[in-house]
Amino acid sequence: MSVAACLLLYSFTAAVLAPRLLVRLTHAGVAPQLGVLAWLAAIASVVASWATAAAFLVGELVTDWNQPGRSVVSACLAQLRAVAAGNYGLAVQLGLLALTTLAAAALAVLLGRLGKSLLRARTSTHEHARMARIAGRRVEGLDAVVLDAPQRAAYCVAGRPHTIVVTSAALAALDQRHLDAVLAHERAHLAGRHHLVLAVTRGLAAILPRIKLFTTGAAEVARLLEMCADDAAARQHGARTVLRALLTLSGAAPIPTGALGATGVGVLARAERLAAPPRPARRLRTRLLLGGFAVLIAAGPLLTGGLAASGLSFCGPM
Amino acid sequence: MRGFGDLEAVVMDRMWRRGGETTVREVLEDLQSQREIAYTTVMSTMDNLHRKGWLSRKRQGKAFLYWPSLTREQYSARLMRDALDGGGNPSLVLSHFLDQMSDVEAATLRTAFQRAAAEEETR
């Protein structure tokens, strides 16, 4: 019981503190790859501690059921029995059974929903890619399909095979160098399997919208992945070319869909860091902090569980 | 990019270019000017496209007459709507090179770029 309780306490603390700390460390995009890693480590850490806590609860219950008098729960029950001096032992045990079942069921539902949302994402994304490949035109020497559309847009869709889509308006606006930079950016997304990361983080955020670690995490990871792809394109074609391409595609009149503004903020940060890359000293400091954070939070559930199990933790045997 | 699975795309491309109602035989002759291809392959591809809703058809004598259910522009518009309107289908995972921006954001971006360009020149 104490291990499970400590893990839940840990996950609660991590879910509250991690997003605040990480936003501060990653928002400027100084080390985007490490930033993504740190966010994913934090998210995985919380989910893993839930799973471990549920496993421990179930384990405790099973041991307790089979060998009364051995586990912490039994000790607790014995105390309660002594206090209540009635036949409350069974009631408490049944309560514990209900609690454990509830926790395990909640976890199963969560994982089931996540799996479903991943499958849904895969289906609609592959379908979009397939449609784009049929409706899009092929241009000789261009590693993308061209959709006839008045909006300037370029994006990539995972599918079989993966597909990069460029609109005819974007194609007309970009010259060859800038187009190459845009394609390099999209290829970096596909090569890095960013769509899988996005599907998981967005899925979690949609299932548990109240947990800030997941919602903020999904948005920040998306931003950081754009920056990673920018860096990959900049390595090949130069930061200024990527910046020029960003500017060219943003020059069009915004599309009136009512969804404006919410997502565009990331573009400014991307442009700023392409225009003025962070200094080496700052980069090193951010890397060290993020690396340390990632290691610590990845080891978090293990440390908490270990401390609780050995009884050294402040949680103590409960 | 142009693998075997792309035959559907090639056939649709032909159908849109031709316009109007077409038989499998006509599409076959059209394709055979560029590649070796069997009648049954084209027929089953067009049958698939019909099943998936891309082509409509009606019987004429022994054969079918096919035509595109929607124009290429209509499909493009539908895809763009899905791709750009985030609220339409939340399970669609795309990575845009550039998200949609408001006028203010576009202007700020331009200013940032001009400033960077000016700094570069003074250096």
Coordinates of C-alpha atoms in Angstrom, one line a residue:
Chain A
M1 CA 0.0 0.0 0.0
S2 CA 2.8 2.4 0.9
V3 CA 4.6 1.9 -2.4
A4 CA 1.4 2.6 -4.4
A5 CA 0.6 5.7 -2.2
C6 CA 4.1 7.1 -2.6
L7 CA 4.0 6.5 -6.4
L8 CA 0.7 8.3 -6.7
L9 CA 2.0 11.2 -4.5
Y10 CA 5.1 11.3 -6.7
S11 CA 3.0 11.3 -9.9
F12 CA 0.8 14.1 -8.6
T13 CA 3.9 16.2 -7.7
A14 CA 5.6 15.6 -11.0
A15 CA 2.4 16.4 -13.0
V16 CA 2.1 19.7 -11.2
L17 CA 5.7 20.8 -11.1
A18 CA 7.2 19.4 -14.3
P19 CA 5.1 21.5 -16.8
R20 CA 6.0 24.8 -15.0
L21 CA 9.7 23.9 -15.0
L22 CA 9.8 22.5 -18.5
V23 CA 8.0 25.4 -20.1
R24 CA 10.6 27.7 -18.7
L25 CA 13.4 25.5 -20.0
T26 CA 12.1 24.6 -23.4
H27 CA 9.9 27.5 -24.6
A28 CA 12.6 29.5 -26.3
G29 CA 13.7 26.3 -28.2
V30 CA 17.3 26.5 -27.2
A31 CA 17.8 22.7 -27.4
P32 CA 14.6 21.4 -29.0
Q33 CA 15.6 17.7 -29.3
L34 CA 16.5 17.5 -25.7
G35 CA 13.4 19.5 -24.9
V36 CA 11.2 16.9 -26.6
L37 CA 13.0 14.2 -24.7
A38 CA 12.5 15.9 -21.4
W39 CA 8.8 16.4 -22.0
L40 CA 8.3 12.8 -23.1
A41 CA 10.3 11.6 -20.1
A42 CA 8.0 13.6 -17.7
I43 CA 4.8 12.3 -19.4
A44 CA 6.1 8.7 -19.4
S45 CA 7.2 9.0 -15.8
V46 CA 3.8 10.0 -14.6
V47 CA 2.0 7.3 -16.6
A48 CA 4.5 4.7 -15.5
S49 CA 4.1 5.5 -11.9
W50 CA 0.3 5.1 -12.3
A51 CA 0.8 1.7 -13.9
T52 CA 3.3 0.6 -11.2
A53 CA 1.0 1.9 -8.4
A54 CA -1.9 -0.1 -9.8
A55 CA 0.3 -3.2 -10.2
F56 CA 1.5 -2.8 -6.5
L57 CA -2.1 -2.4 -5.3
V58 CA -3.2 -5.6 -7.1
G59 CA -0.1 -7.4 -5.9
E60 CA -0.7 -6.4 -2.3
L61 CA -4.3 -7.5 -2.5
V62 CA -3.4 -10.9 -3.9
T63 CA -0.7 -11.5 -1.3
D64 CA -3.0 -10.4 1.4
W65 CA -5.8 -12.6 0.3
N66 CA -3.5 -15.7 0.1
Q67 CA -1.4 -15.1 3.2
P68 CA -3.1 -13.1 5.8
G69 CA -0.8 -11.5 8.4
R70 CA 2.1 -11.0 6.1
S71 CA 1.6 -7.7 4.3
V72 CA 1.4 -4.1 5.4
V73 CA -2.3 -4.2 4.6
S74 CA -2.9 -7.0 7.0
A75 CA -1.0 -5.1 9.7
C76 CA -3.2 -2.2 9.0
L77 CA -6.2 -4.3 9.0
A78 CA -5.2 -6.0 12.3
Q79 CA -4.9 -2.5 13.8
L80 CA -8.2 -1.5 12.5
R81 CA -9.7 -4.7 13.9
A82 CA -8.2 -4.1 17.2
V83 CA -9.7 -0.6 17.2
A84 CA -13.0 -1.5 15.9
A85 CA -13.2 -4.8 17.9
G86 CA -15.9 -6.0 15.5
N87 CA -15.9 -7.9 12.3
Y88 CA -14.8 -4.9 10.3
G89 CA -11.8 -6.7 8.8
L90 CA -13.8 -8.1 5.9
A91 CA -15.5 -4.7 5.2
V92 CA -12.1 -3.0 5.0
Q93 CA -10.7 -5.7 2.8
L94 CA -13.7 -5.5 0.5
G95 CA -13.2 -1.7 0.4
L96 CA -9.6 -2.2 -0.5
L97 CA -10.7 -4.7 -3.2
A98 CA -13.1 -2.1 -4.6
L99 CA -10.4 0.5 -4.6
T100 CA -7.9 -1.7 -6.3
T101 CA -10.4 -2.8 -8.9
L102 CA -11.3 0.8 -9.5
A103 CA -7.7 1.8 -10.0
A104 CA -6.9 -1.1 -12.3
A105 CA -10.1 -0.4 -14.3
A106 CA -9.3 3.3 -14.6
L107 CA -5.9 2.5 -15.9
A108 CA -7.3 -0.1 -18.4
V109 CA -9.9 2.4 -19.6
L110 CA -7.1 5.0 -20.0
L111 CA -4.9 2.7 -22.0
G112 CA -7.9 1.5 -24.1
R113 CA -8.8 5.0 -25.0
L114 CA -5.3 5.9 -25.9
G115 CA -5.1 2.9 -28.1
K116 CA -8.3 3.7 -29.8
S117 CA -7.3 7.3 -30.4
L118 CA -4.0 6.2 -31.9
L119 CA -5.8 3.8 -34.2
R120 CA -8.2 6.6 -35.2
A121 CA -5.3 8.9 -35.9
R122 CA -3.7 6.3 -38.0
T123 CA -6.8 5.6 -40.0
S124 CA -7.7 9.2 -40.8
T125 CA -4.1 10.2 -41.4
H126 CA -3.4 7.4 -43.8
E127 CA -6.8 8.1 -45.6
H128 CA -5.8 11.7 -46.0
A129 CA -2.4 10.7 -47.5
R130 CA -4.1 8.3 -49.9
M131 CA -6.6 10.9 -51.0
A132 CA -3.9 13.5 -51.4
R133 CA -1.9 11.1 -53.6
I134 CA -4.9 10.6 -55.9
A135 CA -6.1 14.1 -56.1
G136 CA -2.7 15.8 -56.2
R137 CA -0.7 16.4 -59.3
R138 CA 2.8 15.1 -59.8
V139 CA 5.5 17.5 -60.9
E140 CA 8.6 16.1 -62.4
G141 CA 11.5 16.1 -60.0
L142 CA 9.4 17.2 -57.0
D143 CA 9.2 14.8 -54.0
A144 CA 5.7 15.9 -53.2
V145 CA 2.2 16.0 -54.5
V146 CA 0.7 19.3 -55.5
L147 CA -2.9 20.2 -54.6
D148 CA -4.6 22.9 -56.5
A149 CA -5.6 25.3 -53.8
P150 CA -5.5 29.1 -53.3
Q151 CA -3.9 28.8 -49.8
R152 CA -0.2 28.7 -49.4
A153 CA 0.5 25.6 -47.4
A154 CA 2.9 22.7 -47.1
Y155 CA 2.6 19.7 -44.9
C156 CA 3.4 16.1 -44.5
V157 CA 1.1 13.2 -43.8
A158 CA 2.1 9.8 -42.6
G159 CA 0.8 7.0 -44.7
R160 CA 1.8 4.2 -47.0
P161 CA 3.9 5.7 -48.4
H162 CA 4.4 8.9 -46.4
T163 CA 3.3 11.9 -48.4
I164 CA 4.4 15.6 -48.6
V165 CA 1.7 18.0 -49.8
V166 CA 2.4 21.4 -51.3
T167 CA -0.4 23.6 -52.6
S168 CA -0.2 25.1 -56.0
A169 CA -0.2 28.6 -54.4
A170 CA 2.8 27.7 -52.2
L171 CA 4.6 26.3 -55.2
A172 CA 4.1 29.5 -57.1
A173 CA 5.3 31.7 -54.2
L174 CA 8.5 29.8 -53.3
D175 CA 11.6 29.8 -55.4
Q176 CA 13.6 26.6 -55.8
R177 CA 16.0 27.1 -52.8
H178 CA 13.1 27.9 -50.4
L179 CA 11.0 25.1 -51.7
D180 CA 14.0 22.7 -51.1
A181 CA 14.2 24.0 -47.5
V182 CA 10.4 23.5 -47.0
L183 CA 10.7 19.9 -48.3
A184 CA 13.8 19.2 -46.1
H185 CA 11.7 20.4 -43.1
E186 CA 8.9 18.1 -44.0
R187 CA 11.2 15.2 -44.7
A188 CA 12.8 15.7 -41.3
H189 CA 9.3 15.3 -39.7
L190 CA 8.7 12.0 -41.5
A191 CA 12.2 10.7 -41.0
G192 CA 12.0 11.5 -37.2
R193 CA 8.6 9.8 -37.0
H194 CA 7.2 13.0 -35.4
H195 CA 3.7 12.0 -36.3
L196 CA 3.9 9.1 -33.8
V197 CA 5.1 11.3 -31.0
L198 CA 2.3 13.8 -31.8
A199 CA -0.4 11.2 -32.0
V200 CA 0.6 9.9 -28.5
T201 CA 0.9 13.3 -26.8
R202 CA -2.3 14.6 -28.4
G203 CA -4.1 11.5 -27.6
L204 CA -3.2 11.7 -23.9
A205 CA -4.1 15.4 -23.8
A206 CA -7.5 14.7 -25.4
I207 CA -8.2 11.8 -22.9
L208 CA -7.1 13.7 -19.8
P209 CA -7.6 17.4 -20.6
R210 CA -7.4 18.5 -17.0
I211 CA -3.9 17.4 -16.4
K212 CA -1.7 20.2 -17.4
L213 CA 1.4 18.1 -18.0
F214 CA -0.4 16.4 -20.9
T215 CA -2.1 19.4 -22.4
T216 CA 0.8 21.8 -22.1
G217 CA 3.1 19.0 -23.0
A218 CA 1.3 18.2 -26.2
A219 CA 1.4 21.8 -27.3
E220 CA 5.1 22.3 -26.4
V221 CA 6.2 19.1 -27.9
A222 CA 4.5 20.1 -31.2
R223 CA 6.3 23.4 -31.1
L224 CA 9.7 21.8 -30.3
L225 CA 9.2 19.3 -33.1
E226 CA 8.8 22.1 -35.6
M227 CA 12.0 23.6 -34.3
C228 CA 13.8 20.2 -34.7
A229 CA 12.6 20.1 -38.3
D230 CA 13.7 23.7 -38.9
D231 CA 17.1 22.8 -37.6
A232 CA 17.4 19.8 -39.9
A233 CA 16.4 22.0 -42.9
A234 CA 18.8 24.8 -41.7
R235 CA 21.7 22.4 -41.6
Q236 CA 21.1 21.6 -45.3
H237 CA 20.0 24.9 -46.7
G238 CA 21.0 27.5 -44.1
A239 CA 18.9 29.2 -41.4
R240 CA 18.3 32.2 -43.5
T241 CA 16.8 30.2 -46.4
V242 CA 14.4 28.5 -43.9
L243 CA 13.5 31.8 -42.4
R244 CA 12.8 33.3 -45.9
A245 CA 10.6 30.3 -46.7
L246 CA 8.7 30.9 -43.5
L247 CA 8.2 34.5 -44.4
T248 CA 7.2 33.7 -47.9
L249 CA 4.5 31.3 -46.9
S250 CA 3.2 33.6 -44.2
G251 CA 2.9 36.5 -46.6
A252 CA -0.5 35.3 -47.9
A253 CA -3.7 36.6 -46.4
P254 CA -4.7 34.5 -43.5
I255 CA -7.3 31.9 -44.1
P256 CA -10.6 32.8 -42.5
T257 CA -11.5 29.6 -40.7
G258 CA -12.0 31.1 -37.2
A259 CA -9.2 29.0 -35.8
L260 CA -6.6 31.7 -36.2
G261 CA -4.1 32.9 -33.7
A262 CA -4.2 29.9 -31.4
T263 CA -1.5 28.1 -33.1
G264 CA 0.5 30.7 -34.9
V265 CA 2.5 31.9 -31.8
G266 CA 5.1 29.2 -32.3
V267 CA 6.0 30.7 -35.7
L268 CA 7.4 33.8 -34.1
A269 CA 9.6 31.8 -31.7
R270 CA 10.8 29.7 -34.7
A271 CA 11.6 32.8 -36.7
E272 CA 13.4 34.5 -33.8
R273 CA 15.7 31.5 -33.2
L274 CA 16.5 31.1 -36.9
A275 CA 17.3 34.8 -37.1
A276 CA 19.4 34.9 -33.9
P277 CA 20.6 31.5 -32.7
P278 CA 21.2 31.2 -29.0
R279 CA 24.8 31.7 -27.7
P280 CA 26.9 28.5 -27.0
A281 CA 27.0 29.2 -23.3
R282 CA 23.3 29.4 -23.0
R283 CA 22.9 26.3 -25.2
L284 CA 25.2 24.3 -22.9
R285 CA 23.5 25.5 -19.8
T286 CA 20.0 24.6 -21.1
R287 CA 21.3 21.2 -22.3
L288 CA 22.7 20.4 -18.9
L289 CA 19.5 21.4 -17.1
L290 CA 17.3 19.5 -19.5
G291 CA 19.5 16.4 -19.5
G292 CA 19.6 16.4 -15.7
F293 CA 15.8 16.9 -15.5
A294 CA 15.1 14.1 -18.0
V295 CA 17.3 11.6 -16.1
L296 CA 15.8 12.6 -12.8
I297 CA 12.2 12.3 -13.9
A298 CA 12.8 9.1 -15.8
A299 CA 14.3 7.6 -12.6
G300 CA 11.6 9.2 -10.5
P301 CA 9.1 6.3 -10.2
L302 CA 11.9 3.8 -9.6
L303 CA 13.5 6.0 -6.9
T304 CA 10.1 6.6 -5.2
G305 CA 9.1 3.0 -5.4
G306 CA 12.5 1.9 -4.0
L307 CA 12.5 4.4 -1.2
A308 CA 8.9 3.5 -0.3
A309 CA 9.6 -0.2 -0.4
S310 CA 12.7 0.0 1.8
G311 CA 10.7 2.1 4.2
L312 CA 13.1 5.1 4.1
S313 CA 10.7 7.4 2.5
F314 CA 8.9 10.1 4.3
C315 CA 5.8 8.4 3.2
G316 CA 6.6 5.6 5.6
P317 CA 4.6 2.5 5.9
M318 CA 1.0 3.5 5.8
Chain B
M1 CA 7.2 8.0 -55.6
R2 CA 5.4 6.2 -58.6
G3 CA 5.0 2.7 -57.3
F4 CA 2.5 0.1 -58.2
G5 CA -0.1 1.4 -55.7
D6 CA -0.1 4.6 -57.6
L7 CA -2.0 3.1 -60.5
E8 CA -5.2 4.5 -58.9
A9 CA -3.7 8.0 -59.0
V10 CA -2.6 7.5 -62.6
V11 CA -6.1 6.4 -63.7
M12 CA -7.8 9.2 -61.8
D13 CA -5.4 11.7 -63.4
R14 CA -6.4 10.3 -66.9
M15 CA -10.1 10.5 -66.0
W16 CA -9.9 14.1 -64.9
R17 CA -7.9 15.0 -68.0
R18 CA -10.4 13.4 -70.3
G19 CA -13.5 14.7 -68.7
G20 CA -16.9 13.2 -69.6
E21 CA -17.8 9.5 -69.6
T22 CA -15.2 6.9 -70.5
T23 CA -14.9 3.2 -70.9
V24 CA -12.2 1.0 -69.5
R25 CA -11.0 0.3 -73.1
E26 CA -10.4 4.0 -73.7
V27 CA -8.4 4.4 -70.5
L28 CA -6.4 1.3 -71.4
E29 CA -5.5 2.7 -74.8
D30 CA -4.6 6.0 -73.3
L31 CA -2.3 4.3 -70.7
Q32 CA -0.8 1.8 -73.2
S33 CA 0.8 4.7 -75.1
Q34 CA 3.1 5.0 -72.1
R35 CA 3.3 1.7 -70.4
E36 CA 2.7 -2.0 -70.8
I37 CA -0.6 -2.8 -69.0
A38 CA -3.3 -5.4 -69.2
Y39 CA -7.0 -4.8 -69.7
T40 CA -7.9 -6.7 -66.5
T41 CA -5.5 -4.5 -64.4
V42 CA -7.2 -1.3 -65.6
M43 CA -10.6 -2.8 -65.2
S44 CA -10.0 -3.9 -61.6
T45 CA -8.4 -0.6 -60.7
M46 CA -11.4 1.3 -62.0
D47 CA -13.7 -1.1 -60.2
N48 CA -11.8 -0.3 -57.0
L49 CA -12.0 3.4 -57.6
H50 CA -15.8 3.0 -58.1
R51 CA -16.1 1.0 -54.9
K52 CA -14.2 3.7 -53.0
G53 CA -16.4 6.4 -54.4
W54 CA -13.9 8.2 -56.7
L55 CA -15.6 7.1 -59.9
S56 CA -19.3 6.8 -60.8
R57 CA -20.5 4.4 -63.5
K58 CA -23.5 3.3 -65.5
R59 CA -24.0 0.3 -67.7
Q60 CA -23.9 0.7 -71.4
G61 CA -24.4 -2.5 -73.4
K62 CA -21.8 -5.0 -72.2
A63 CA -19.4 -2.4 -70.7
F64 CA -19.6 0.3 -68.0
L65 CA -19.2 4.0 -68.6
Y66 CA -17.1 5.7 -65.9
W67 CA -16.8 9.3 -64.9
P68 CA -15.2 11.1 -61.9
S69 CA -17.6 11.6 -59.0
L70 CA -16.1 14.9 -58.1
T71 CA -13.7 17.2 -59.9
R72 CA -10.0 17.3 -58.9
E73 CA -10.7 20.8 -57.5
Q74 CA -13.5 19.6 -55.3
Y75 CA -11.3 16.9 -53.8
S76 CA -8.4 19.4 -53.3
A77 CA -10.8 21.7 -51.6
R78 CA -12.0 19.0 -49.3
L79 CA -8.4 17.9 -48.4
M80 CA -7.4 21.5 -47.7
R81 CA -10.4 21.9 -45.5
D82 CA -9.4 18.9 -43.5
A83 CA -5.8 19.9 -43.4
L84 CA -6.2 23.6 -42.4
D85 CA -9.3 23.5 -40.2
G86 CA -7.9 21.9 -37.2
G87 CA -11.3 21.5 -35.5
G88 CA -12.7 19.4 -38.4
N89 CA -11.0 16.1 -37.6
P90 CA -9.0 16.1 -34.4
S91 CA -7.5 12.7 -35.1
L92 CA -5.8 13.8 -38.3
V93 CA -2.1 14.2 -37.5
L94 CA -0.3 16.6 -39.9
S95 CA 2.8 18.6 -39.6
H96 CA 2.4 21.9 -41.3
F97 CA 5.4 23.8 -42.4
L98 CA 3.6 26.9 -41.1
D99 CA 0.5 27.1 -39.1
Q100 CA -2.1 29.7 -40.0
M101 CA -1.3 33.1 -38.6
S102 CA -3.2 36.3 -37.9
D103 CA -2.3 39.5 -39.7
V104 CA -0.6 40.8 -36.6
E105 CA 1.5 37.7 -36.3
A106 CA 2.5 37.8 -40.0
A107 CA 3.4 41.5 -39.6
T108 CA 5.5 40.7 -36.5
L109 CA 7.3 38.0 -38.3
R110 CA 8.1 40.3 -41.2
T111 CA 9.4 42.9 -38.8
A112 CA 11.6 40.3 -37.1
F113 CA 13.0 39.2 -40.4
Q114 CA 13.7 42.8 -41.5
R115 CA 15.5 43.5 -38.3
A116 CA 17.6 40.4 -38.6
A117 CA 18.4 41.3 -42.2
A118 CA 19.4 44.8 -41.2
E119 CA 21.6 43.5 -38.4
E120 CA 23.3 41.2 -40.8
E121 CA 24.1 44.1 -43.1
T122 CA 25.6 46.3 -40.4
R123 CA 27.9 43.5 -39.3

